[in-house]
Coordinates of C-alpha atoms and ligand atoms in Angstrom, one line a residue:
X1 CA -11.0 -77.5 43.6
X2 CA -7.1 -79.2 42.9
X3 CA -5.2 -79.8 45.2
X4 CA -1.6 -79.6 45.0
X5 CA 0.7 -81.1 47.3
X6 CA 5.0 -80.3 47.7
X7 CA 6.0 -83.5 49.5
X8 CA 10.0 -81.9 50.6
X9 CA 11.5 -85.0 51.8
X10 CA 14.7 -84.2 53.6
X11 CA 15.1 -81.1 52.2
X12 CA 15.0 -77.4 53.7
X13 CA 15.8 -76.6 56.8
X14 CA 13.8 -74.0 58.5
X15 CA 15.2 -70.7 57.4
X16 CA 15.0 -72.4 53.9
X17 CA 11.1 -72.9 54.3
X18 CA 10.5 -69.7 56.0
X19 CA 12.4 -68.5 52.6
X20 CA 10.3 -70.7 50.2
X21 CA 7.3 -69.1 51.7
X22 CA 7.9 -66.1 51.4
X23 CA 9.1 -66.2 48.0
X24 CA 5.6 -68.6 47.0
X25 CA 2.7 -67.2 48.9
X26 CA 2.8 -63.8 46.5
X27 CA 2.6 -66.1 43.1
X28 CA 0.1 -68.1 44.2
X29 CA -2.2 -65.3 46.0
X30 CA -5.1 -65.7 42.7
X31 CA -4.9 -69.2 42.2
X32 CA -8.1 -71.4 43.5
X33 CA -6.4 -74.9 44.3
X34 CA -6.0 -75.8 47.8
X35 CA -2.2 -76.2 48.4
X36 CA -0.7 -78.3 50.8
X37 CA 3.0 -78.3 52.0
X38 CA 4.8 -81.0 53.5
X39 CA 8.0 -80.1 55.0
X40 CA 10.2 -81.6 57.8
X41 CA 8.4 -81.9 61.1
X42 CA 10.9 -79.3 62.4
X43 CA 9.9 -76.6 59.8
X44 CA 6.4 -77.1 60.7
X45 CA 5.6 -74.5 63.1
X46 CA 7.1 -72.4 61.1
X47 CA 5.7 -72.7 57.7
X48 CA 2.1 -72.9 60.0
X49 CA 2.5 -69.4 61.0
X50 CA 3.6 -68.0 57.5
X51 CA 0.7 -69.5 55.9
X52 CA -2.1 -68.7 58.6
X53 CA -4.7 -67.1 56.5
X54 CA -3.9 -68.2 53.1
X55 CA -5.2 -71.2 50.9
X56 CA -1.9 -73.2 52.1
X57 CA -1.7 -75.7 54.7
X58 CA 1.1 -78.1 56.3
X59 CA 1.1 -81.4 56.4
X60 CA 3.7 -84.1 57.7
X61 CA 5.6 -87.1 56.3
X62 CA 4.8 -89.4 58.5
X63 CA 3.6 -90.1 62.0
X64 CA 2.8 -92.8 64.4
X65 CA -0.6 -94.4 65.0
X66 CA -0.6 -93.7 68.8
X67 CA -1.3 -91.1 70.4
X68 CA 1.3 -91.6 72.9
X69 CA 3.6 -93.7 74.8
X70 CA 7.3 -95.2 74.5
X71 CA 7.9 -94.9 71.2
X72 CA 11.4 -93.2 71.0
X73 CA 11.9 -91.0 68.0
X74 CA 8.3 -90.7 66.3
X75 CA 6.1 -88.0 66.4
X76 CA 2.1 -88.7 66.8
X77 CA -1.1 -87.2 65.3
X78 CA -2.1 -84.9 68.3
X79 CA 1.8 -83.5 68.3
X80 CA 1.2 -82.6 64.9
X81 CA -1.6 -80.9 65.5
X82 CA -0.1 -78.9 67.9
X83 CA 2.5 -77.8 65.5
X84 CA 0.5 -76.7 63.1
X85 CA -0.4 -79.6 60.4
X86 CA -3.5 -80.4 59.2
X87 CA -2.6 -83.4 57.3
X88 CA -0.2 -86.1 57.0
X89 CA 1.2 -88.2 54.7
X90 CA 1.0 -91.7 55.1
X91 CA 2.1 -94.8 52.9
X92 CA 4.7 -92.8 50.7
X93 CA 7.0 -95.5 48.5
X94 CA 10.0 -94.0 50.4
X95 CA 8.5 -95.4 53.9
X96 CA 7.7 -98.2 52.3
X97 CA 10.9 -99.2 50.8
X98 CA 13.3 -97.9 52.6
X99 CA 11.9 -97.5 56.4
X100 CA 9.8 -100.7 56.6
X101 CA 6.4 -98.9 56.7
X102 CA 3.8 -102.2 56.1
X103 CA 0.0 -102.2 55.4
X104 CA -0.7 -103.3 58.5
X105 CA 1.0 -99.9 60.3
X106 CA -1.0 -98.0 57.4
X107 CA -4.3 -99.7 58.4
X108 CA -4.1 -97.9 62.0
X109 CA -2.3 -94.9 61.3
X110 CA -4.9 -93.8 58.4
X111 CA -7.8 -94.0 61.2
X112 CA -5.3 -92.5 63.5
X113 CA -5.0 -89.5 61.7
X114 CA -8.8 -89.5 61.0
X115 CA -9.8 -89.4 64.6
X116 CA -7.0 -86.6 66.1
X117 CA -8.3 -84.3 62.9
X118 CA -5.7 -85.0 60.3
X119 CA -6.5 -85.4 56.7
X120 CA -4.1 -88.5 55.5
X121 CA -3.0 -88.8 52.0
X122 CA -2.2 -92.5 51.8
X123 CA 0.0 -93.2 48.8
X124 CA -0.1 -95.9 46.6
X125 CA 1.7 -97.3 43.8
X126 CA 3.4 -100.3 42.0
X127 CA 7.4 -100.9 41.0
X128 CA 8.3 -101.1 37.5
X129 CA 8.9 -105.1 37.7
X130 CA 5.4 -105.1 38.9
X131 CA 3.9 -102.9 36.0
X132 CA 5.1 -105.2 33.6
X133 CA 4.0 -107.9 35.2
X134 CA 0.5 -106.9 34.8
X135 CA -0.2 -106.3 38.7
X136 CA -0.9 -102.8 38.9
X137 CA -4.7 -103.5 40.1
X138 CA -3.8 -106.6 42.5
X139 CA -0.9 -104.1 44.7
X140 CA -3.2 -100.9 44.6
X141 CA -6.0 -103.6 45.7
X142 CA -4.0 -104.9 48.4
X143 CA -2.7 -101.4 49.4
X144 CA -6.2 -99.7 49.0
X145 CA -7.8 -102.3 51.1
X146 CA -5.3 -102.7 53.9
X147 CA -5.0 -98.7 54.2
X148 CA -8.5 -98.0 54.4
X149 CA -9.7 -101.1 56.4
X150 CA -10.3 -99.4 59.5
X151 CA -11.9 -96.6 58.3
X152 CA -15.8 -96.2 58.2
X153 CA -17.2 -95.9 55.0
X154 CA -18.7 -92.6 56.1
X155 CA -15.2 -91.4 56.7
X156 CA -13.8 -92.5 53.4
X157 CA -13.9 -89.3 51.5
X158 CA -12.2 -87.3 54.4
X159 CA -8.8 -89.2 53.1
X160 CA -6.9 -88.2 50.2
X161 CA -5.6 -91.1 48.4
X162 CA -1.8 -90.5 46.1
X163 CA -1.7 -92.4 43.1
X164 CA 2.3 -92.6 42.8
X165 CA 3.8 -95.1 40.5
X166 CA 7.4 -96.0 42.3
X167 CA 9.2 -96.2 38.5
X168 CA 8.0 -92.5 38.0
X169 CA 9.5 -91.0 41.4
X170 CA 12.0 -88.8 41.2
X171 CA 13.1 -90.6 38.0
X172 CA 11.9 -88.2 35.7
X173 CA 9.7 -90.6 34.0
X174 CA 6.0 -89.5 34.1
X175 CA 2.9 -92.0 34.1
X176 CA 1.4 -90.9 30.5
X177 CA -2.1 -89.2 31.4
X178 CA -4.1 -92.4 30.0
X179 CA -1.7 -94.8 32.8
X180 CA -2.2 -92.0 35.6
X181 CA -6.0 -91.8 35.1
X182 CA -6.5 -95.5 34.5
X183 CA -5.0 -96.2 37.8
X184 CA -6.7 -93.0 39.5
X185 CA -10.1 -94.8 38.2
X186 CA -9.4 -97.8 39.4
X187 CA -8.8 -96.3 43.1
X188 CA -11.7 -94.5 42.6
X189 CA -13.7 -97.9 41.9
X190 CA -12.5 -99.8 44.8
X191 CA -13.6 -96.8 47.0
X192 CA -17.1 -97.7 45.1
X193 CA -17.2 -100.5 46.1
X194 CA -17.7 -99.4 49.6
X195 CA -19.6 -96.7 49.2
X196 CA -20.6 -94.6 46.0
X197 CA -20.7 -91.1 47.7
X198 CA -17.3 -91.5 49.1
X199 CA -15.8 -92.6 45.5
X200 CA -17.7 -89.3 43.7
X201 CA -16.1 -87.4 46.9
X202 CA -12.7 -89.0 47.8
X203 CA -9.7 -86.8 46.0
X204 CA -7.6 -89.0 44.4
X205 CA -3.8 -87.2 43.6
X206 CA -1.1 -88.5 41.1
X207 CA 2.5 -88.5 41.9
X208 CA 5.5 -88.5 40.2
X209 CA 7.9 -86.5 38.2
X210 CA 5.4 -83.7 38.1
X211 CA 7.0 -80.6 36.4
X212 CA 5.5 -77.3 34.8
X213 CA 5.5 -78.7 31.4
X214 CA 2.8 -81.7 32.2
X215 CA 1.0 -80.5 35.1
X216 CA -1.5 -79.4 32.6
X217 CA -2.3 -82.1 31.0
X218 CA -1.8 -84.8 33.9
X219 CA -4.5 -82.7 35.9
X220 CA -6.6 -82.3 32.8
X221 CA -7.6 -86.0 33.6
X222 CA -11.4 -86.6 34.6
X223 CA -10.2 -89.3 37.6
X224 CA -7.1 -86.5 38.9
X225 CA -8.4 -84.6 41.4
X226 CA -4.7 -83.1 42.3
X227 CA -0.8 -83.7 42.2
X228 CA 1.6 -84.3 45.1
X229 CA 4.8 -83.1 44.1
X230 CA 8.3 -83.7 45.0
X231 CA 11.4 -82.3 43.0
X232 CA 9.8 -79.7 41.6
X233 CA 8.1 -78.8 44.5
X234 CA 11.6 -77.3 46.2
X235 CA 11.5 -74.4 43.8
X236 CA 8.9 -72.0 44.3
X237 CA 8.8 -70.7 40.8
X238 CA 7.8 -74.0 39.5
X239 CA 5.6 -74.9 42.0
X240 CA 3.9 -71.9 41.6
X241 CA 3.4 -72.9 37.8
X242 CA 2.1 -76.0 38.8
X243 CA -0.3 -74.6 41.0
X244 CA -1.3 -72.2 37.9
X245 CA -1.7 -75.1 35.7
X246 CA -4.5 -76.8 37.7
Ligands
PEP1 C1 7.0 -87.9 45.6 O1 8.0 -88.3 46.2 O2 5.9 -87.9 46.2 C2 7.1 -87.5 44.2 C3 6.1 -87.5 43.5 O3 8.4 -87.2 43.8 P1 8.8 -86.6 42.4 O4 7.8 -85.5 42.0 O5 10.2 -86.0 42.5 O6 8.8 -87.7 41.4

């Protein structure tokens, strides 16, 4: 079964997601993906009770790897929880880049998340400069390995890995299908490495400029298990189309 994710960013604020809910949950109502949405912690509880009983869950953008403690301003695993999320994102370029998330943080949230009940979807994904550089495989490696390094192998399929290349986020410019599954592949193979049940089971997403008009054919792709979705995730209508096209 897909699974389609609608990563929100800093957009919508509650009576927003309340709205987008309502307007999505009766277009979606045959489809047979799992959906996931990921608004801002504060719409959580909300969208948690709007969705109770339907094929849609919540996750989070983020959290910390403790469960507790003096850690002013974040938000941890058994909070979320509480709120109503069932998974988290962890890893995403954004964090990354601009919020000083490292591998090292990843490698103990991602168990974190494990262990309160949270599915993570750890992102991945190399910069343009990289691309061309020919180092796509060494920084999914390095991201891959560090991520999952705390995690035991017979918990490696409960994640949810994002393939997102950063030069194809909210730019517009789509991985073709061939680049997309190439990369999902080689995710997939590192997991093997570790353990060949995990990397049959693991779901392995793609991420970036996902509209109506590719979904299609980017989820068409024997190594994409699902999409997570930003832009075109904060209209319901197209969601809803790329929920139809999986
Ligand atoms: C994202 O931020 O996870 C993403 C994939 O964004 P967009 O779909 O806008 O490229």
């Amino acid at each position: 079964m897909p699974l389609i994710a609608a990563n929100w960013k800093m957009h919508k604020t509650i009576v927003e997601s309340e709205a987008f809910c309502a307007a999505l949950l009766p277009l979606i109502e045959d489809s047979d993906c799992e959906v996931v949405i990921c608004p801002s912690f504060l719409a959580v509880p909300s969208v948690a009770e709007l969705c109770a009983g339907t094929a849609v869950a919540v996750a989070t953008q983020n959290m910390h790897f403790e469960s507790q403690g003096a850690f002013t301003g974040e938000v941890s695993a058994p909070m979320l929880l509480d709120a109503g999320a069932s998974a988290v994102i962890l890893g995403h370029s954004e964090r990354r880049q601009m919020f000083g998330e490292t591998d090292e943080a990843l490698a103990r949230k991602v168990p974190a998340a494990l262990e309160a009940g949270l599915t993570p979807i750890l992102c991945c994904g190399e910069t343009e400069e990289e691309r061309d550089g020919d180092q796509t495989d060494r920084v999914l490696r390095r991201q891959i390995d560090a991520g999952l390094s705390r995690v035991a192998d017979d918990r490696l399929a409960d994640v949810v890995v994002a393939y997102e290349p950063i030069w194809a986020i909210g730019t517009g410019r789509t991985a073709t299908p061939e680049q997309a599954d190439d990369a999902c592949g080689f995710i997939r193979a590192l997991l093997g490495s570790r353990s060949e049940s995990a990397s049959a089971r693991v779901r392995i997403l793609y991420g970036g400029s996902v509209k109506p008009q590719n979904a299609a054919e980017l989820l068409g792709q024997d190594e994409i298990d699902g999409a997570l979705v930003g832009g075109a995730s904060l209209d319901a209508e197209d969601f809803a189309a790329i929920v139809e096209a999986a």
